[in-house]
C-alpha positions as protocol buffer text, in pm:
chain_id: "A"
residue {
  index: 1
  type: MET
  ca { x: 0 y: 0 z: 0 }
}
residue {
  index: 2
  type: GLN
  ca { x: 116 y: 353 z: -78 }
}
residue {
  index: 3
  type: PRO
  ca { x: 1 y: 704 z: 12 }
}
residue {
  index: 4
  type: SER
  ca { x: -286 y: 830 z: -199 }
}
residue {
  index: 5
  type: PRO
  ca { x: -244 y: 1151 z: -403 }
}
residue {
  index: 6
  type: ALA
  ca { x: -465 y: 1331 z: -148 }
}
residue {
  index: 7
  type: GLU
  ca { x: -243 y: 1209 z: 138 }
}
residue {
  index: 8
  type: ILE
  ca { x: 70 y: 1321 z: -44 }
}
residue {
  index: 9
  type: ALA
  ca { x: -84 y: 1664 z: -104 }
}
residue {
  index: 10
  type: ARG
  ca { x: -179 y: 1697 z: 264 }
}
residue {
  index: 11
  type: THR
  ca { x: 172 y: 1589 z: 364 }
}
residue {
  index: 12
  type: LEU
  ca { x: 340 y: 1844 z: 139 }
}
residue {
  index: 13
  type: ALA
  ca { x: 102 y: 2119 z: 251 }
}
residue {
  index: 14
  type: ALA
  ca { x: 128 y: 2042 z: 624 }
}
residue {
  index: 15
  type: GLY
  ca { x: 378 y: 2319 z: 700 }
}
residue {
  index: 16
  type: HIS
  ca { x: 714 y: 2141 z: 719 }
}
residue {
  index: 17
  type: LEU
  ca { x: 827 y: 2266 z: 378 }
}
residue {
  index: 18
  type: PRO
  ca { x: 893 y: 2617 z: 245 }
}
residue {
  index: 19
  type: ALA
  ca { x: 619 y: 2774 z: 33 }
}
residue {
  index: 20
  type: VAL
  ca { x: 571 y: 3072 z: -191 }
}
residue {
  index: 21
  type: ALA
  ca { x: 245 y: 3254 z: -259 }
}
residue {
  index: 22
  type: HIS
  ca { x: 121 y: 3380 z: -594 }
}
residue {
  index: 23
  type: ILE
  ca { x: -132 y: 3649 z: -505 }
}
residue {
  index: 24
  type: ALA
  ca { x: -390 y: 3779 z: -750 }
}
residue {
  index: 25
  type: CYS
  ca { x: -302 y: 4113 z: -911 }
}
residue {
  index: 26
  type: ARG
  ca { x: 28 y: 4133 z: -720 }
}
residue {
  index: 27
  type: PRO
  ca { x: 389 y: 4077 z: -825 }
}
residue {
  index: 28
  type: GLY
  ca { x: 544 y: 3760 z: -693 }
}
residue {
  index: 29
  type: PRO
  ca { x: 602 y: 3491 z: -596 }
}
residue {
  index: 30
  type: THR
  ca { x: 640 y: 3576 z: -227 }
}
residue {
  index: 31
  type: PRO
  ca { x: 780 y: 3345 z: 45 }
}
residue {
  index: 32
  type: VAL
  ca { x: 521 y: 3280 z: 314 }
}
residue {
  index: 33
  type: ARG
  ca { x: 504 y: 3091 z: 645 }
}
residue {
  index: 34
  type: HIS
  ca { x: 215 y: 2850 z: 665 }
}
residue {
  index: 35
  type: VAL
  ca { x: 63 y: 2537 z: 816 }
}
residue {
  index: 36
  type: THR
  ca { x: -261 y: 2351 z: 754 }
}
residue {
  index: 37
  type: ASP
  ca { x: -528 y: 2285 z: 1015 }
}
residue {
  index: 38
  type: ALA
  ca { x: -715 y: 1958 z: 1073 }
}
residue {
  index: 39
  type: GLN
  ca { x: -947 y: 2032 z: 779 }
}
residue {
  index: 40
  type: GLY
  ca { x: -661 y: 2107 z: 541 }
}
residue {
  index: 41
  type: ARG
  ca { x: -727 y: 2481 z: 539 }
}
residue {
  index: 42
  type: VAL
  ca { x: -411 y: 2688 z: 501 }
}
residue {
  index: 43
  type: LEU
  ca { x: -309 y: 2924 z: 781 }
}
residue {
  index: 44
  type: LEU
  ca { x: -68 y: 3201 z: 682 }
}
residue {
  index: 45
  type: LEU
  ca { x: 144 y: 3378 z: 945 }
}
residue {
  index: 46
  type: VAL
  ca { x: 222 y: 3725 z: 813 }
}
residue {
  index: 47
  type: PRO
  ca { x: 389 y: 4040 z: 955 }
}
residue {
  index: 48
  type: SER
  ca { x: 103 y: 4286 z: 1008 }
}
residue {
  index: 49
  type: GLU
  ca { x: 275 y: 4579 z: 838 }
}
residue {
  index: 50
  type: GLY
  ca { x: 481 y: 4391 z: 580 }
}
residue {
  index: 51
  type: THR
  ca { x: 450 y: 4380 z: 202 }
}
residue {
  index: 52
  type: LEU
  ca { x: 276 y: 4043 z: 220 }
}
residue {
  index: 53
  type: ALA
  ca { x: -2 y: 4185 z: 438 }
}
residue {
  index: 54
  type: VAL
  ca { x: -44 y: 4467 z: 187 }
}
residue {
  index: 55
  type: ALA
  ca { x: -62 y: 4216 z: -99 }
}
residue {
  index: 56
  type: LEU
  ca { x: -327 y: 4014 z: 88 }
}
residue {
  index: 57
  type: ARG
  ca { x: -545 y: 4318 z: 147 }
}
residue {
  index: 58
  type: PRO
  ca { x: -874 y: 4260 z: -39 }
}
residue {
  index: 59
  type: GLN
  ca { x: -954 y: 4482 z: -331 }
}
residue {
  index: 60
  type: ASP
  ca { x: -1251 y: 4716 z: -307 }
}
residue {
  index: 61
  type: GLY
  ca { x: -1576 y: 4525 z: -286 }
}
residue {
  index: 62
  type: ASN
  ca { x: -1417 y: 4199 z: -168 }
}
residue {
  index: 63
  type: ASP
  ca { x: -1356 y: 4054 z: 178 }
}
residue {
  index: 64
  type: ASP
  ca { x: -1094 y: 3798 z: 74 }
}
residue {
  index: 65
  type: THR
  ca { x: -801 y: 3761 z: -165 }
}
residue {
  index: 66
  type: ALA
  ca { x: -733 y: 3490 z: -423 }
}
residue {
  index: 67
  type: LEU
  ca { x: -394 y: 3322 z: -411 }
}
residue {
  index: 68
  type: VAL
  ca { x: -206 y: 3005 z: -499 }
}
residue {
  index: 69
  type: LEU
  ca { x: 37 y: 2841 z: -260 }
}
residue {
  index: 70
  type: ASP
  ca { x: 328 y: 2668 z: -436 }
}
residue {
  index: 71
  type: ILE
  ca { x: 507 y: 2399 z: -231 }
}
residue {
  index: 72
  type: ARG
  ca { x: 793 y: 2175 z: -350 }
}
residue {
  index: 73
  type: ASP
  ca { x: 907 y: 1863 z: -172 }
}
residue {
  index: 74
  type: VAL
  ca { x: 1256 y: 1863 z: -21 }
}
residue {
  index: 75
  type: PRO
  ca { x: 1376 y: 1499 z: -20 }
}
residue {
  index: 76
  type: PRO
  ca { x: 1545 y: 1387 z: 303 }
}
residue {
  index: 77
  type: MET
  ca { x: 1858 y: 1258 z: 127 }
}
residue {
  index: 78
  type: ALA
  ca { x: 2041 y: 1346 z: -193 }
}
residue {
  index: 79
  type: SER
  ca { x: 1959 y: 998 z: -324 }
}
residue {
  index: 80
  type: SER
  ca { x: 1590 y: 1019 z: -228 }
}
residue {
  index: 81
  type: PRO
  ca { x: 1327 y: 1070 z: -500 }
}
residue {
  index: 82
  type: SER
  ca { x: 1108 y: 1377 z: -471 }
}
residue {
  index: 83
  type: LEU
  ca { x: 736 y: 1358 z: -396 }
}
residue {
  index: 84
  type: GLY
  ca { x: 689 y: 1642 z: -641 }
}
residue {
  index: 85
  type: ARG
  ca { x: 515 y: 1972 z: -605 }
}
residue {
  index: 86
  type: ILE
  ca { x: 166 y: 2093 z: -520 }
}
residue {
  index: 87
  type: TRP
  ca { x: -36 y: 2404 z: -589 }
}
residue {
  index: 88
  type: VAL
  ca { x: -313 y: 2485 z: -342 }
}
residue {
  index: 89
  type: SER
  ca { x: -553 y: 2753 z: -462 }
}
residue {
  index: 90
  type: GLY
  ca { x: -821 y: 2943 z: -271 }
}
residue {
  index: 91
  type: TRP
  ca { x: -922 y: 3264 z: -100 }
}
residue {
  index: 92
  type: ALA
  ca { x: -758 y: 3404 z: 212 }
}
residue {
  index: 93
  type: VAL
  ca { x: -913 y: 3627 z: 476 }
}
residue {
  index: 94
  type: ARG
  ca { x: -750 y: 3792 z: 774 }
}
residue {
  index: 95
  type: LEU
  ca { x: -864 y: 3654 z: 1111 }
}
residue {
  index: 96
  type: GLU
  ca { x: -945 y: 3870 z: 1409 }
}
residue {
  index: 97
  type: GLY
  ca { x: -1043 y: 3821 z: 1774 }
}
residue {
  index: 98
  type: ASP
  ca { x: -1156 y: 3473 z: 1880 }
}
residue {
  index: 99
  type: ASP
  ca { x: -1108 y: 3334 z: 1528 }
}
residue {
  index: 100
  type: ALA
  ca { x: -744 y: 3445 z: 1530 }
}
residue {
  index: 101
  type: ARG
  ca { x: -682 y: 3300 z: 1876 }
}
residue {
  index: 102
  type: ALA
  ca { x: -836 y: 2966 z: 1780 }
}
residue {
  index: 103
  type: ALA
  ca { x: -636 y: 2958 z: 1457 }
}
residue {
  index: 104
  type: ALA
  ca { x: -317 y: 3036 z: 1650 }
}
residue {
  index: 105
  type: LEU
  ca { x: -372 y: 2720 z: 1855 }
}
residue {
  index: 106
  type: ASP
  ca { x: -420 y: 2523 z: 1533 }
}
residue {
  index: 107
  type: TYR
  ca { x: -100 y: 2676 z: 1396 }
}
residue {
  index: 108
  type: ALA
  ca { x: 92 y: 2585 z: 1711 }
}
residue {
  index: 109
  type: ASP
  ca { x: -2 y: 2218 z: 1668 }
}
residue {
  index: 110
  type: THR
  ca { x: 243 y: 2212 z: 1375 }
}
residue {
  index: 111
  type: ASP
  ca { x: 476 y: 2505 z: 1445 }
}
residue {
  index: 112
  type: ALA
  ca { x: 475 y: 2646 z: 1799 }
}
residue {
  index: 113
  type: CYS
  ca { x: 676 y: 2954 z: 1705 }
}
residue {
  index: 114
  type: GLY
  ca { x: 710 y: 3259 z: 1930 }
}
residue {
  index: 115
  type: ASP
  ca { x: 554 y: 3493 z: 1673 }
}
residue {
  index: 116
  type: LEU
  ca { x: 215 y: 3343 z: 1754 }
}
residue {
  index: 117
  type: LEU
  ca { x: 227 y: 3540 z: 2080 }
}
residue {
  index: 118
  type: ASP
  ca { x: 218 y: 3861 z: 1875 }
}
residue {
  index: 119
  type: ILE
  ca { x: -100 y: 3783 z: 1680 }
}
residue {
  index: 120
  type: GLY
  ca { x: -308 y: 4101 z: 1667 }
}
residue {
  index: 121
  type: GLU
  ca { x: -1 y: 4321 z: 1706 }
}
residue {
  index: 122
  type: SER
  ca { x: 310 y: 4269 z: 1491 }
}
residue {
  index: 123
  type: GLN
  ca { x: 177 y: 3946 z: 1338 }
}
residue {
  index: 124
  type: ALA
  ca { x: -148 y: 3848 z: 1165 }
}
residue {
  index: 125
  type: LEU
  ca { x: -307 y: 3517 z: 1071 }
}
residue {
  index: 126
  type: TYR
  ca { x: -492 y: 3454 z: 746 }
}
residue {
  index: 127
  type: ARG
  ca { x: -701 y: 3147 z: 667 }
}
residue {
  index: 128
  type: MET
  ca { x: -724 y: 3023 z: 312 }
}
residue {
  index: 129
  type: GLU
  ca { x: -1025 y: 2814 z: 215 }
}
residue {
  index: 130
  type: VAL
  ca { x: -902 y: 2554 z: -33 }
}
residue {
  index: 131
  type: ALA
  ca { x: -1080 y: 2549 z: -369 }
}
residue {
  index: 132
  type: GLU
  ca { x: -835 y: 2358 z: -590 }
}
residue {
  index: 133
  type: VAL
  ca { x: -538 y: 2125 z: -539 }
}
residue {
  index: 134
  type: ARG
  ca { x: -297 y: 2012 z: -809 }
}
residue {
  index: 135
  type: TRP
  ca { x: -6 y: 1770 z: -774 }
}
residue {
  index: 136
  type: GLU
  ca { x: 284 y: 1755 z: -1016 }
}
residue {
  index: 137
  type: ARG
  ca { x: 531 y: 1469 z: -1026 }
}
residue {
  index: 138
  type: ASN
  ca { x: 755 y: 1341 z: -1304 }
}
residue {
  index: 139
  type: GLU
  ca { x: 608 y: 1599 z: -1542 }
}
residue {
  index: 140
  type: LYS
  ca { x: 254 y: 1469 z: -1483 }
}
residue {
  index: 141
  type: LEU
  ca { x: -15 y: 1695 z: -1336 }
}
residue {
  index: 142
  type: LEU
  ca { x: -303 y: 1551 z: -1134 }
}
residue {
  index: 143
  type: GLU
  ca { x: -611 y: 1735 z: -1011 }
}
residue {
  index: 144
  type: ILE
  ca { x: -704 y: 1630 z: -657 }
}
residue {
  index: 145
  type: ASP
  ca { x: -1061 y: 1659 z: -534 }
}
residue {
  index: 146
  type: PRO
  ca { x: -1068 y: 1922 z: -256 }
}
residue {
  index: 147
  type: ASP
  ca { x: -1296 y: 1699 z: -48 }
}
residue {
  index: 148
  type: ASP
  ca { x: -1050 y: 1407 z: -74 }
}
residue {
  index: 149
  type: TYR
  ca { x: -771 y: 1647 z: 22 }
}
residue {
  index: 150
  type: ALA
  ca { x: -966 y: 1772 z: 326 }
}
residue {
  index: 151
  type: GLU
  ca { x: -1043 y: 1418 z: 445 }
}
residue {
  index: 152
  type: ALA
  ca { x: -682 y: 1296 z: 409 }
}
residue {
  index: 153
  type: THR
  ca { x: -425 y: 1333 z: 686 }
}
residue {
  index: 154
  type: PRO
  ca { x: -56 y: 1430 z: 661 }
}
residue {
  index: 155
  type: ASP
  ca { x: 197 y: 1153 z: 698 }
}
residue {
  index: 156
  type: PRO
  ca { x: 300 y: 1128 z: 1066 }
}
residue {
  index: 157
  type: LEU
  ca { x: 661 y: 1043 z: 978 }
}
residue {
  index: 158
  type: ARG
  ca { x: 732 y: 1327 z: 733 }
}
residue {
  index: 159
  type: ALA
  ca { x: 874 y: 1571 z: 988 }
}
residue {
  index: 160
  type: VAL
  ca { x: 1119 y: 1307 z: 1119 }
}
residue {
  index: 161
  type: GLU
  ca { x: 1186 y: 1118 z: 796 }
}
residue {
  index: 162
  type: PHE
  ca { x: 1546 y: 1239 z: 771 }
}
residue {
  index: 163
  type: ASP
  ca { x: 1623 y: 1140 z: 1131 }
}
residue {
  index: 164
  type: LEU
  ca { x: 1471 y: 794 z: 1082 }
}
residue {
  index: 165
  type: ILE
  ca { x: 1660 y: 722 z: 760 }
}
residue {
  index: 166
  type: ALA
  ca { x: 1987 y: 856 z: 904 }
}
residue {
  index: 167
  type: ASP
  ca { x: 1947 y: 638 z: 1214 }
}
residue {
  index: 168
  type: LEU
  ca { x: 1890 y: 327 z: 1003 }
}
residue {
  index: 169
  type: ALA
  ca { x: 2197 y: 408 z: 792 }
}
residue {
  index: 170
  type: ASP
  ca { x: 2419 y: 480 z: 1093 }
}
residue {
  index: 171
  type: HIS
  ca { x: 2314 y: 198 z: 1326 }
}
residue {
  index: 172
  type: HIS
  ca { x: 2105 y: -66 z: 1148 }
}
residue {
  index: 173
  type: MET
  ca { x: 2228 y: -95 z: 789 }
}
residue {
  index: 174
  type: GLY
  ca { x: 2320 y: -461 z: 829 }
}
residue {
  index: 175
  type: GLU
  ca { x: 1988 y: -561 z: 984 }
}
residue {
  index: 176
  type: MET
  ca { x: 1789 y: -365 z: 726 }
}
residue {
  index: 177
  type: GLY
  ca { x: 1995 y: -513 z: 444 }
}
residue {
  index: 178
  type: ASP
  ca { x: 1923 y: -866 z: 568 }
}
residue {
  index: 179
  type: TYR
  ca { x: 1553 y: -786 z: 602 }
}
residue {
  index: 180
  type: VAL
  ca { x: 1529 y: -640 z: 252 }
}
residue {
  index: 181
  type: ARG
  ca { x: 1704 y: -944 z: 101 }
}
residue {
  index: 182
  type: ARG
  ca { x: 1465 y: -1178 z: 282 }
}
residue {
  index: 183
  type: GLN
  ca { x: 1166 y: -981 z: 153 }
}
residue {
  index: 184
  type: LEU
  ca { x: 1293 y: -967 z: -206 }
}
residue {
  index: 185
  type: GLY
  ca { x: 1378 y: -1337 z: -212 }
}
residue {
  index: 186
  type: SER
  ca { x: 1501 y: -1451 z: -554 }
}
residue {
  index: 187
  type: GLU
  ca { x: 1495 y: -1091 z: -680 }
}
residue {
  index: 188
  type: ALA
  ca { x: 1782 y: -999 z: -447 }
}
residue {
  index: 189
  type: ARG
  ca { x: 2135 y: -1008 z: -581 }
}
residue {
  index: 190
  type: PRO
  ca { x: 2444 y: -1116 z: -383 }
}
residue {
  index: 191
  type: ASP
  ca { x: 2608 y: -776 z: -426 }
}
residue {
  index: 192
  type: ASP
  ca { x: 2300 y: -574 z: -327 }
}
residue {
  index: 193
  type: GLU
  ca { x: 2356 y: -314 z: -56 }
}
residue {
  index: 194
  type: PRO
  ca { x: 2002 y: -187 z: 11 }
}
residue {
  index: 195
  type: LYS
  ca { x: 1967 y: 168 z: 144 }
}
residue {
  index: 196
  type: VAL
  ca { x: 1643 y: 317 z: 271 }
}
residue {
  index: 197
  type: VAL
  ca { x: 1585 y: 644 z: 83 }
}
residue {
  index: 198
  type: ARG
  ca { x: 1221 y: 730 z: 170 }
}
residue {
  index: 199
  type: MET
  ca { x: 980 y: 633 z: 446 }
}
residue {
  index: 200
  type: ASP
  ca { x: 612 y: 695 z: 518 }
}
residue {
  index: 201
  type: ARG
  ca { x: 331 y: 548 z: 725 }
}
residue {
  index: 202
  type: TYR
  ca { x: 280 y: 261 z: 479 }
}
residue {
  index: 203
  type: GLY
  ca { x: 637 y: 144 z: 423 }
}
residue {
  index: 204
  type: PHE
  ca { x: 974 y: 244 z: 284 }
}
residue {
  index: 205
  type: LEU
  ca { x: 1161 y: 269 z: -43 }
}
residue {
  index: 206
  type: VAL
  ca { x: 1504 y: 107 z: -74 }
}
residue {
  index: 207
  type: ARG
  ca { x: 1762 y: 169 z: -344 }
}
residue {
  index: 208
  type: MET
  ca { x: 2010 y: -95 z: -462 }
}
residue {
  index: 209
  type: GLY
  ca { x: 2241 y: 57 z: -721 }
}
residue {
  index: 210
  type: ASN
  ca { x: 2019 y: 158 z: -1012 }
}
residue {
  index: 211
  type: ARG
  ca { x: 1725 y: -48 z: -886 }
}
residue {
  index: 212
  type: SER
  ca { x: 1467 y: 34 z: -623 }
}
residue {
  index: 213
  type: ALA
  ca { x: 1193 y: -152 z: -440 }
}
residue {
  index: 214
  type: ARG
  ca { x: 911 y: -51 z: -210 }
}
residue {
  index: 215
  type: LEU
  ca { x: 843 y: -265 z: 99 }
}
residue {
  index: 216
  type: ALA
  ca { x: 520 y: -230 z: 295 }
}
residue {
  index: 217
  type: PHE
  ca { x: 471 y: -240 z: 671 }
}
residue {
  index: 218
  type: PRO
  ca { x: 222 y: -498 z: 801 }
}
residue {
  index: 219
  type: ARG
  ca { x: -5 y: -203 z: 880 }
}
residue {
  index: 220
  type: PRO
  ca { x: 12 y: 176 z: 860 }
}
residue {
  index: 221
  type: VAL
  ca { x: 203 y: 328 z: 1151 }
}
residue {
  index: 222
  type: THR
  ca { x: 62 y: 611 z: 1359 }
}
residue {
  index: 223
  type: ASP
  ca { x: 379 y: 785 z: 1479 }
}
residue {
  index: 224
  type: ARG
  ca { x: 750 y: 745 z: 1547 }
}
residue {
  index: 225
  type: HIS
  ca { x: 697 y: 533 z: 1858 }
}
residue {
  index: 226
  type: ASP
  ca { x: 461 y: 301 z: 1672 }
}
residue {
  index: 227
  type: LEU
  ca { x: 725 y: 264 z: 1399 }
}
residue {
  index: 228
  type: ALA
  ca { x: 990 y: 173 z: 1657 }
}
residue {
  index: 229
  type: HIS
  ca { x: 759 y: -96 z: 1795 }
}
residue {
  index: 230
  type: LEU
  ca { x: 695 y: -230 z: 1445 }
}
residue {
  index: 231
  type: LEU
  ca { x: 1063 y: -235 z: 1347 }
}
residue {
  index: 232
  type: HIS
  ca { x: 1187 y: -391 z: 1671 }
}
residue {
  index: 233
  type: PRO
  ca { x: 1155 y: -754 z: 1550 }
}
residue {
  index: 234
  type: ILE
  ca { x: 1343 y: -658 z: 1231 }
}
residue {
  index: 235
  type: LEU
  ca { x: 1627 y: -468 z: 1393 }
}
residue {
  index: 236
  type: CYS
  ca { x: 1663 y: -686 z: 1704 }
}
residue {
  index: 237
  type: ARG
  ca { x: 1610 y: -1041 z: 1578 }
}
residue {
  index: 238
  type: ARG
  ca { x: 1857 y: -1182 z: 1831 }
}
residue {
  index: 239
  type: CYS
  ca { x: 1664 y: -1023 z: 2116 }
}
residue {
  index: 240
  type: CYS
  ca { x: 1335 y: -1161 z: 1988 }
}
residue {
  index: 241
  type: ASN
  ca { x: 1479 y: -1509 z: 1926 }
}
residue {
  index: 242
  type: SER
  ca { x: 1635 y: -1513 z: 2274 }
}
residue {
  index: 243
  type: GLY
  ca { x: 1303 y: -1414 z: 2428 }
}
residue {
  index: 244
  type: ALA
  ca { x: 1122 y: -1688 z: 2238 }
}
residue {
  index: 245
  type: ALA
  ca { x: 1373 y: -1944 z: 2364 }
}
């Protein structure tokens, strides 16, 4: 099993990657800080008196501003394939009062930055209602249903993917290599040196020279601790065999 396009879009949009905004009738693109809330709506953290706040000011007769958020994946390793790029389109409105305070709590769930304490003063929060989501990968463009996007959840391992892959490479390469060879069976070659290059809730991608293979977990994992529990029999076979004896 692999992440769905909607899950990949939610993962890329979650707020762990840099983004730029293309704002209607304004020059750009403009770097912007953002996260997404539980419904997939985009929250923009913007200096109250900066050029971005001016650009997001609605034109006469409107109460919101159209924009497109452009987010590219940053692979965890140089040898890791990219998940591509997404464009999230919609209309943003500045939040005030209770709405801003509630949105600040949602923002802090992903990025508990100190600037959230200055909401209403030097900082402002905008919420963008998502109208369109597009995903580009390998020169192919896919339209994602906004409802599917809203119902999907970001991958729980994305923010720590680099740390997980680095730990496997530094401390468990032998165990992972043995596991991959067992899983590949007759497809494995004697000179294969499998390296994990991507990981998500459903499994991981390994590269062996110019070949690659995706191996699935027995079930989707919920977080880093769940992953550690799932990988323990793989990485500590001696411990498990000794316990069974």
